[in-house]
Amino acid sequence: LIDRFSRIYVEAGYIHLYLVKTLRRRLSGQARLRPLFLMASQVRPQLRLPRPLGPGDLLTLSHIFQRSISAELEELLAARSLIYIKLLQKTEMAPGKDPEPHLNNEITAYRLTEHLSFADCSVLYPRIKFASPEISQQEVQDYLQRHSR
């Protein structure tokens, strides 16, 4: 298709970032390839990142890209991921007062988990294991306020 069109767009979720590397290798300079994160303009002012990657996503991407990380960091990311996924809404959220409810839920979960230690996760997980995302979020916020560093 690159011979027939001046621009081609490929939609893929961020977990498929390896696609960029694969396409660059296969195209070998025949085309300019540029990943575009559609929500970056909303995320970057808040997190200084183009996308709020959860700890499980970071762990997955480190394996996909064969990045060497320590066993301690792997365990920490896995522990944080258990907390992170409990903070995410599992139901569909329609835009209302919040035009980007899913994105803002991910940003909140990112902020609440980005600095948790393994010990923090060990304390928090039993408390939120069976809780709703709303209760889990409140529990983590309360914990962080009580244990602010």
PDB file of C-alpha atoms in Angstrom:
ATOM      1  CA  LEU A   1       0.000   0.000   0.000  1.00  0.00           C
ATOM      2  CA  ILE A   2       2.877   2.433   0.545  1.00  0.00           C
ATOM      3  CA  ASP A   3       3.402   2.579  -3.224  1.00  0.00           C
ATOM      4  CA  ARG A   4      -0.235   3.563  -3.855  1.00  0.00           C
ATOM      5  CA  PHE A   5      -0.943   6.136  -1.148  1.00  0.00           C
ATOM      6  CA  SER A   6       0.889   9.176   0.178  1.00  0.00           C
ATOM      7  CA  ARG A   7      -0.424   8.585   3.720  1.00  0.00           C
ATOM      8  CA  ILE A   8      -1.523   5.439   5.490  1.00  0.00           C
ATOM      9  CA  TYR A   9      -2.882   5.238   9.011  1.00  0.00           C
ATOM     10  CA  VAL A  10      -2.743   2.080  11.071  1.00  0.00           C
ATOM     11  CA  GLU A  11      -4.829   2.012  14.229  1.00  0.00           C
ATOM     12  CA  ALA A  12      -3.449  -0.147  16.993  1.00  0.00           C
ATOM     13  CA  GLY A  13      -3.659  -0.027  20.757  1.00  0.00           C
ATOM     14  CA  TYR A  14      -0.625   1.194  22.681  1.00  0.00           C
ATOM     15  CA  ILE A  15       0.204  -2.309  23.866  1.00  0.00           C
ATOM     16  CA  HIS A  16       1.054  -3.027  20.213  1.00  0.00           C
ATOM     17  CA  LEU A  17       4.007  -0.608  20.158  1.00  0.00           C
ATOM     18  CA  TYR A  18       6.215  -3.388  18.835  1.00  0.00           C
ATOM     19  CA  LEU A  19       4.321  -2.942  15.563  1.00  0.00           C
ATOM     20  CA  VAL A  20       6.211   0.337  15.051  1.00  0.00           C
ATOM     21  CA  LYS A  21       9.559  -1.440  15.355  1.00  0.00           C
ATOM     22  CA  THR A  22       8.417  -4.236  13.032  1.00  0.00           C
ATOM     23  CA  LEU A  23       7.080  -1.836  10.406  1.00  0.00           C
ATOM     24  CA  ARG A  24      10.286   0.241  10.485  1.00  0.00           C
ATOM     25  CA  ARG A  25      12.351  -2.870   9.926  1.00  0.00           C
ATOM     26  CA  ARG A  26      10.119  -4.137   7.100  1.00  0.00           C
ATOM     27  CA  LEU A  27       9.789  -0.778   5.366  1.00  0.00           C
ATOM     28  CA  SER A  28      13.565  -0.165   5.620  1.00  0.00           C
ATOM     29  CA  GLY A  29      13.421   3.550   4.853  1.00  0.00           C
ATOM     30  CA  GLN A  30      10.710   3.378   2.183  1.00  0.00           C
ATOM     31  CA  ALA A  31       8.343   5.451   4.289  1.00  0.00           C
ATOM     32  CA  ARG A  32       8.331   7.776   7.272  1.00  0.00           C
ATOM     33  CA  LEU A  33       6.661   6.150  10.233  1.00  0.00           C
ATOM     34  CA  ARG A  34       5.348   8.184  13.142  1.00  0.00           C
ATOM     35  CA  PRO A  35       3.396   6.821  16.112  1.00  0.00           C
ATOM     36  CA  LEU A  36       0.592   9.108  17.197  1.00  0.00           C
ATOM     37  CA  PHE A  37      -1.063   8.937  20.604  1.00  0.00           C
ATOM     38  CA  LEU A  38      -4.454  10.530  20.081  1.00  0.00           C
ATOM     39  CA  MET A  39      -4.998  11.427  23.731  1.00  0.00           C
ATOM     40  CA  ALA A  40      -1.489  12.825  24.299  1.00  0.00           C
ATOM     41  CA  SER A  41      -2.720  16.421  24.333  1.00  0.00           C
ATOM     42  CA  GLN A  42      -4.963  15.605  27.309  1.00  0.00           C
ATOM     43  CA  VAL A  43      -2.477  13.379  29.125  1.00  0.00           C
ATOM     44  CA  ARG A  44       0.842  15.204  28.679  1.00  0.00           C
ATOM     45  CA  PRO A  45      -0.117  18.318  30.725  1.00  0.00           C
ATOM     46  CA  GLN A  46      -1.098  16.075  33.640  1.00  0.00           C
ATOM     47  CA  LEU A  47       1.570  13.356  33.576  1.00  0.00           C
ATOM     48  CA  ARG A  48       4.275  14.602  31.189  1.00  0.00           C
ATOM     49  CA  LEU A  49       3.707  11.389  29.251  1.00  0.00           C
ATOM     50  CA  PRO A  50       1.814  10.699  26.030  1.00  0.00           C
ATOM     51  CA  ARG A  51      -0.117   7.833  27.648  1.00  0.00           C
ATOM     52  CA  PRO A  52      -0.728   6.637  31.221  1.00  0.00           C
ATOM     53  CA  LEU A  53       0.771   3.157  31.016  1.00  0.00           C
ATOM     54  CA  GLY A  54      -0.276   0.962  33.901  1.00  0.00           C
ATOM     55  CA  PRO A  55       2.301  -1.108  35.746  1.00  0.00           C
ATOM     56  CA  GLY A  56       1.125  -4.304  34.037  1.00  0.00           C
ATOM     57  CA  ASP A  57       1.514  -2.609  30.654  1.00  0.00           C
ATOM     58  CA  LEU A  58       5.047  -1.517  31.569  1.00  0.00           C
ATOM     59  CA  LEU A  59       5.861  -5.070  32.589  1.00  0.00           C
ATOM     60  CA  THR A  60       4.377  -6.481  29.378  1.00  0.00           C
ATOM     61  CA  LEU A  61       6.183  -3.953  27.185  1.00  0.00           C
ATOM     62  CA  SER A  62       9.506  -4.653  28.911  1.00  0.00           C
ATOM     63  CA  HIS A  63       9.109  -8.305  27.904  1.00  0.00           C
ATOM     64  CA  ILE A  64       7.887  -7.523  24.378  1.00  0.00           C
ATOM     65  CA  PHE A  65      10.881  -5.234  23.776  1.00  0.00           C
ATOM     66  CA  GLN A  66      13.191  -7.622  25.646  1.00  0.00           C
ATOM     67  CA  ARG A  67      14.322  -4.941  28.089  1.00  0.00           C
ATOM     68  CA  SER A  68      16.281  -6.347  30.963  1.00  0.00           C
ATOM     69  CA  ILE A  69      14.733  -5.365  34.265  1.00  0.00           C
ATOM     70  CA  SER A  70      15.551  -6.630  37.723  1.00  0.00           C
ATOM     71  CA  ALA A  71      13.488  -9.307  39.421  1.00  0.00           C
ATOM     72  CA  GLU A  72      12.668  -6.740  42.113  1.00  0.00           C
ATOM     73  CA  LEU A  73      11.250  -4.308  39.556  1.00  0.00           C
ATOM     74  CA  GLU A  74       9.275  -7.102  37.883  1.00  0.00           C
ATOM     75  CA  GLU A  75       7.754  -8.042  41.242  1.00  0.00           C
ATOM     76  CA  LEU A  76       7.015  -4.403  42.082  1.00  0.00           C
ATOM     77  CA  LEU A  77       5.287  -3.804  38.738  1.00  0.00           C
ATOM     78  CA  ALA A  78       3.262  -6.995  39.177  1.00  0.00           C
ATOM     79  CA  ALA A  79       2.247  -5.954  42.706  1.00  0.00           C
ATOM     80  CA  ARG A  80       1.326  -2.443  41.563  1.00  0.00           C
ATOM     81  CA  SER A  81      -0.660  -3.955  38.705  1.00  0.00           C
ATOM     82  CA  LEU A  82      -2.853  -5.859  41.169  1.00  0.00           C
ATOM     83  CA  ILE A  83      -3.735  -2.541  42.793  1.00  0.00           C
ATOM     84  CA  TYR A  84      -4.037  -0.630  39.505  1.00  0.00           C
ATOM     85  CA  ILE A  85      -6.568  -3.007  37.972  1.00  0.00           C
ATOM     86  CA  LYS A  86      -8.768  -2.762  41.081  1.00  0.00           C
ATOM     87  CA  LEU A  87      -8.939   1.019  40.548  1.00  0.00           C
ATOM     88  CA  LEU A  88     -10.189   0.839  36.965  1.00  0.00           C
ATOM     89  CA  GLN A  89     -13.866   0.971  36.150  1.00  0.00           C
ATOM     90  CA  LYS A  90     -14.986  -2.227  34.441  1.00  0.00           C
ATOM     91  CA  THR A  91     -18.253  -0.803  33.133  1.00  0.00           C
ATOM     92  CA  GLU A  92     -18.817   1.516  30.212  1.00  0.00           C
ATOM     93  CA  MET A  93     -18.734   5.174  31.212  1.00  0.00           C
ATOM     94  CA  ALA A  94     -20.452   7.681  28.962  1.00  0.00           C
ATOM     95  CA  PRO A  95     -19.076  11.202  28.647  1.00  0.00           C
ATOM     96  CA  GLY A  96     -20.995  13.704  30.733  1.00  0.00           C
ATOM     97  CA  LYS A  97     -19.465  16.273  33.049  1.00  0.00           C
ATOM     98  CA  ASP A  98     -16.233  14.429  32.296  1.00  0.00           C
ATOM     99  CA  PRO A  99     -15.697  14.256  28.518  1.00  0.00           C
ATOM    100  CA  GLU A 100     -13.028  11.528  28.885  1.00  0.00           C
ATOM    101  CA  PRO A 101     -14.115   9.337  31.824  1.00  0.00           C
ATOM    102  CA  HIS A 102     -12.048   6.266  30.936  1.00  0.00           C
ATOM    103  CA  LEU A 103      -8.889   8.275  30.321  1.00  0.00           C
ATOM    104  CA  ASN A 104      -9.293  10.188  33.570  1.00  0.00           C
ATOM    105  CA  ASN A 105      -9.921   6.942  35.446  1.00  0.00           C
ATOM    106  CA  GLU A 106      -6.628   5.597  34.041  1.00  0.00           C
ATOM    107  CA  ILE A 107      -4.796   8.802  34.996  1.00  0.00           C
ATOM    108  CA  THR A 108      -6.149   8.566  38.548  1.00  0.00           C
ATOM    109  CA  ALA A 109      -5.124   4.903  38.809  1.00  0.00           C
ATOM    110  CA  TYR A 110      -1.680   5.766  37.424  1.00  0.00           C
ATOM    111  CA  ARG A 111      -1.166   8.541  39.967  1.00  0.00           C
ATOM    112  CA  LEU A 112      -2.337   6.390  42.865  1.00  0.00           C
ATOM    113  CA  THR A 113      -0.030   3.484  42.024  1.00  0.00           C
ATOM    114  CA  GLU A 114       3.086   5.060  40.502  1.00  0.00           C
ATOM    115  CA  HIS A 115       4.943   5.396  43.822  1.00  0.00           C
ATOM    116  CA  LEU A 116       3.605   2.407  45.760  1.00  0.00           C
ATOM    117  CA  SER A 117       6.229   0.146  47.269  1.00  0.00           C
ATOM    118  CA  PHE A 118       5.941  -3.619  47.337  1.00  0.00           C
ATOM    119  CA  ALA A 119       5.114  -3.355  51.051  1.00  0.00           C
ATOM    120  CA  ASP A 120       2.364  -0.823  50.295  1.00  0.00           C
ATOM    121  CA  CYS A 121       0.843  -3.215  47.770  1.00  0.00           C
ATOM    122  CA  SER A 122       1.054  -6.071  50.276  1.00  0.00           C
ATOM    123  CA  VAL A 123      -0.981  -4.051  52.756  1.00  0.00           C
ATOM    124  CA  LEU A 124      -3.455  -2.646  50.228  1.00  0.00           C
ATOM    125  CA  TYR A 125      -4.298  -5.697  48.152  1.00  0.00           C
ATOM    126  CA  PRO A 126      -6.090  -7.681  50.897  1.00  0.00           C
ATOM    127  CA  ARG A 127      -8.123  -4.557  51.699  1.00  0.00           C
ATOM    128  CA  ILE A 128      -9.327  -4.000  48.132  1.00  0.00           C
ATOM    129  CA  LYS A 129      -9.265  -7.497  46.636  1.00  0.00           C
ATOM    130  CA  PHE A 130     -13.054  -7.798  46.579  1.00  0.00           C
ATOM    131  CA  ALA A 131     -13.950  -4.088  46.608  1.00  0.00           C
ATOM    132  CA  SER A 132     -15.489  -2.020  43.830  1.00  0.00           C
ATOM    133  CA  PRO A 133     -13.276   0.439  41.953  1.00  0.00           C
ATOM    134  CA  GLU A 134     -14.821   3.349  43.884  1.00  0.00           C
ATOM    135  CA  ILE A 135     -14.127   1.785  47.276  1.00  0.00           C
ATOM    136  CA  SER A 136     -10.669   0.635  46.158  1.00  0.00           C
ATOM    137  CA  GLN A 137      -9.815   4.145  45.014  1.00  0.00           C
ATOM    138  CA  GLN A 138     -10.929   5.639  48.324  1.00  0.00           C
ATOM    139  CA  GLU A 139      -8.996   3.003  50.290  1.00  0.00           C
ATOM    140  CA  VAL A 140      -5.782   3.693  48.348  1.00  0.00           C
ATOM    141  CA  GLN A 141      -6.230   7.472  48.703  1.00  0.00           C
ATOM    142  CA  ASP A 142      -6.793   7.124  52.459  1.00  0.00           C
ATOM    143  CA  TYR A 143      -3.771   4.839  52.777  1.00  0.00           C
ATOM    144  CA  LEU A 144      -1.544   7.262  50.876  1.00  0.00           C
ATOM    145  CA  GLN A 145      -2.708  10.184  53.021  1.00  0.00           C
ATOM    146  CA  ARG A 146      -1.966   8.239  56.216  1.00  0.00           C
ATOM    147  CA  HIS A 147       1.410   7.087  54.912  1.00  0.00           C
ATOM    148  CA  SER A 148       2.533  10.132  52.934  1.00  0.00           C
ATOM    149  CA  ARG A 149       6.230  10.203  52.414  1.00  0.00           C
TER     150      ARG A 149
END
